[in-house]
Tab-separated table of C-alpha atoms in Angstrom:
chain	number	residue	atom	x	y	z
A	1	MET	CA	-23.910	15.916	-4.410
A	2	LYS	CA	-24.162	12.179	-3.923
A	3	ILE	CA	-20.742	10.594	-3.549
A	4	SER	CA	-19.807	6.949	-3.078
A	5	ILE	CA	-16.520	6.018	-1.428
A	6	GLY	CA	-14.698	2.727	-1.096
A	7	ASN	CA	-11.331	1.751	0.319
A	8	ASP	CA	-9.244	-1.224	1.307
A	9	HIS	CA	-7.112	-1.636	4.427
A	10	ALA	CA	-4.675	1.108	3.323
A	11	GLY	CA	-7.350	3.799	3.414
A	12	PRO	CA	-9.549	3.908	6.531
A	13	GLU	CA	-7.950	7.066	7.941
A	14	TYR	CA	-8.008	8.726	4.518
A	15	LYS	CA	-11.674	7.873	4.100
A	16	LYS	CA	-12.488	9.214	7.538
A	17	ALA	CA	-10.875	12.594	6.808
A	18	ILE	CA	-12.408	12.834	3.329
A	19	VAL	CA	-15.903	11.916	4.514
A	20	GLU	CA	-15.654	14.442	7.340
A	21	MET	CA	-14.798	17.199	4.851
A	22	LEU	CA	-17.538	16.139	2.432
A	23	LYS	CA	-20.234	15.963	5.093
A	24	ALA	CA	-19.224	19.401	6.374
A	25	LYS	CA	-19.934	20.693	2.848
A	26	GLY	CA	-23.359	19.042	2.806
A	27	HIS	CA	-22.660	16.117	0.478
A	28	GLU	CA	-24.493	12.806	0.804
A	29	ILE	CA	-22.023	9.934	1.256
A	30	THR	CA	-22.421	6.205	0.649
A	31	ASN	CA	-19.587	4.334	2.346
A	32	TYR	CA	-18.498	0.964	0.953
A	33	GLY	CA	-15.032	1.020	2.501
A	34	THR	CA	-13.539	-0.969	5.311
A	35	ASP	CA	-12.821	0.691	8.639
A	36	SER	CA	-10.159	-1.860	9.516
A	37	ALA	CA	-6.435	-2.200	8.806
A	38	ASP	CA	-6.960	-5.963	8.360
A	39	SER	CA	-6.047	-7.091	4.844
A	40	VAL	CA	-8.977	-7.155	2.390
A	41	ASP	CA	-9.385	-7.315	-1.392
A	42	TYR	CA	-9.734	-3.852	-2.978
A	43	PRO	CA	-12.112	-4.945	-5.790
A	44	ASP	CA	-14.725	-5.839	-3.169
A	45	PHE	CA	-14.792	-2.197	-2.070
A	46	GLY	CA	-14.313	-0.531	-5.459
A	47	HIS	CA	-16.957	-2.330	-7.512
A	48	PRO	CA	-19.915	-1.020	-5.449
A	49	VAL	CA	-18.634	2.542	-5.969
A	50	ALA	CA	-18.353	1.963	-9.716
A	51	ILE	CA	-21.854	0.497	-9.860
A	52	ASP	CA	-23.275	3.564	-8.106
A	53	VAL	CA	-21.523	5.898	-10.567
A	54	SER	CA	-22.351	3.865	-13.677
A	55	GLU	CA	-26.023	3.554	-12.684
A	56	GLY	CA	-26.334	7.245	-11.758
A	57	LYS	CA	-26.894	6.577	-8.046
A	58	ALA	CA	-23.829	8.714	-7.282
A	59	ASP	CA	-22.559	11.833	-8.995
A	60	PHE	CA	-18.947	10.943	-8.247
A	61	GLY	CA	-16.894	8.218	-6.649
A	62	ILE	CA	-13.768	8.083	-4.530
A	63	VAL	CA	-11.658	4.953	-4.218
A	64	ILE	CA	-8.563	4.400	-2.109
A	65	CYS	CA	-5.984	1.628	-1.917
A	66	GLY	CA	-2.264	1.467	-1.256
A	67	SER	CA	-1.031	2.386	-4.731
A	68	GLY	CA	-4.372	3.503	-6.131
A	69	ASN	CA	-3.720	1.295	-9.153
A	70	GLY	CA	-5.534	-1.925	-8.321
A	71	ILE	CA	-8.744	-0.267	-7.247
A	72	SER	CA	-8.593	2.081	-10.242
A	73	MET	CA	-8.196	-0.848	-12.622
A	74	SER	CA	-11.158	-2.564	-10.954
A	75	VAL	CA	-13.570	0.360	-11.206
A	76	ASN	CA	-12.524	1.200	-14.767
A	77	LYS	CA	-13.983	-2.133	-15.901
A	78	HIS	CA	-17.471	-0.664	-15.469
A	79	ALA	CA	-19.360	1.096	-18.245
A	80	LYS	CA	-19.587	4.877	-17.917
A	81	VAL	CA	-16.742	4.973	-15.358
A	82	ARG	CA	-13.667	7.091	-15.946
A	83	ALA	CA	-11.467	6.711	-12.884
A	84	ALA	CA	-8.277	8.733	-12.617
A	85	LEU	CA	-5.325	7.858	-10.411
A	86	CYS	CA	-4.339	11.142	-8.783
A	87	TRP	CA	-1.375	11.894	-6.548
A	88	ILE	CA	-1.372	15.709	-6.607
A	89	LYS	CA	-4.116	18.323	-6.838
A	90	GLU	CA	-3.117	19.417	-10.348
A	91	ILE	CA	-3.639	15.897	-11.717
A	92	ALA	CA	-7.073	15.760	-10.067
A	93	VAL	CA	-8.032	19.065	-11.704
A	94	LEU	CA	-6.830	17.936	-15.147
A	95	ALA	CA	-8.631	14.617	-14.779
A	96	ARG	CA	-11.885	16.540	-14.454
A	97	GLN	CA	-11.132	19.314	-16.969
A	98	HIS	CA	-9.769	17.148	-19.776
A	99	ASN	CA	-11.014	13.603	-19.102
A	100	ASP	CA	-14.380	14.155	-17.412
A	101	ALA	CA	-13.265	11.672	-14.742
A	102	ASN	CA	-16.081	10.662	-12.432
A	103	ILE	CA	-14.073	8.631	-9.913
A	104	ILE	CA	-10.869	9.714	-8.240
A	105	SER	CA	-8.444	6.998	-7.172
A	106	ILE	CA	-6.095	7.873	-4.329
A	107	PRO	CA	-2.805	6.085	-3.521
A	108	ALA	CA	-2.820	6.085	0.291
A	109	ARG	CA	0.785	4.927	0.579
A	110	TYR	CA	2.062	7.757	-1.622
A	111	THR	CA	0.018	10.781	-0.536
A	112	SER	CA	-0.687	12.377	2.800
A	113	ILE	CA	-4.170	12.704	4.242
A	114	PRO	CA	-4.170	16.512	3.774
A	115	GLN	CA	-3.116	16.012	0.116
A	116	ALA	CA	-5.917	13.509	-0.404
A	117	VAL	CA	-8.530	15.831	1.083
A	118	GLU	CA	-7.247	18.683	-1.088
A	119	MET	CA	-7.348	16.497	-4.216
A	120	VAL	CA	-10.913	15.374	-3.565
A	121	ASP	CA	-12.061	18.947	-2.975
A	122	ALA	CA	-10.389	20.118	-6.197
A	123	PHE	CA	-11.749	17.144	-8.143
A	124	LEU	CA	-15.338	17.775	-7.066
A	125	ASN	CA	-15.117	21.512	-7.704
A	126	THR	CA	-13.667	21.335	-11.206
A	127	ASP	CA	-15.874	21.246	-14.274
A	128	PHE	CA	-15.250	19.319	-17.472
A	129	GLU	CA	-14.161	21.725	-20.220
A	130	GLY	CA	-15.807	19.796	-23.048
A	131	GLY	CA	-14.940	21.100	-26.514
A	132	ARG	CA	-11.952	19.305	-28.037
A	133	HIS	CA	-11.777	17.109	-24.943
A	134	GLN	CA	-15.300	15.746	-25.519
A	135	THR	CA	-14.245	14.063	-28.754
A	136	ARG	CA	-11.434	12.279	-26.912
A	137	VAL	CA	-13.631	11.262	-23.981
A	138	ASP	CA	-16.155	9.832	-26.451
A	139	LYS	CA	-13.423	7.480	-27.728
A	140	ILE	CA	-12.553	6.020	-24.303
A	141	SER	CA	-15.326	3.415	-23.953
A	142	CYS	CA	-15.070	0.152	-25.866
């Protein structure tokens, strides 16, 4: 799979662990995130991920900021993007099964690195159920 990842200053260590896991599984990664703890603006690192997903250059995206909210709001402005803020594995699974989410947003200040890695793995390995959920997903875009 092709996966784009972006993070602000709250997420460099999370990104590092996630990318390591993804590369070990053979995924192709495009990294738009910062590697520094110096303060940056999360939209600058989320928008390139959303563009890759919306234009089909990436199968999925991963975004990380302190709360996960700001970067999620930013990427959800893009057509064809359905980003889900996830803080436990079960939410990540439901975001894929029921919402056909294509970007996972991780709150670095409220999850551990092992939790984040587990969520990403679950997210990428869960299929959309379709059926009654498809009708709802079709109503999301404006």
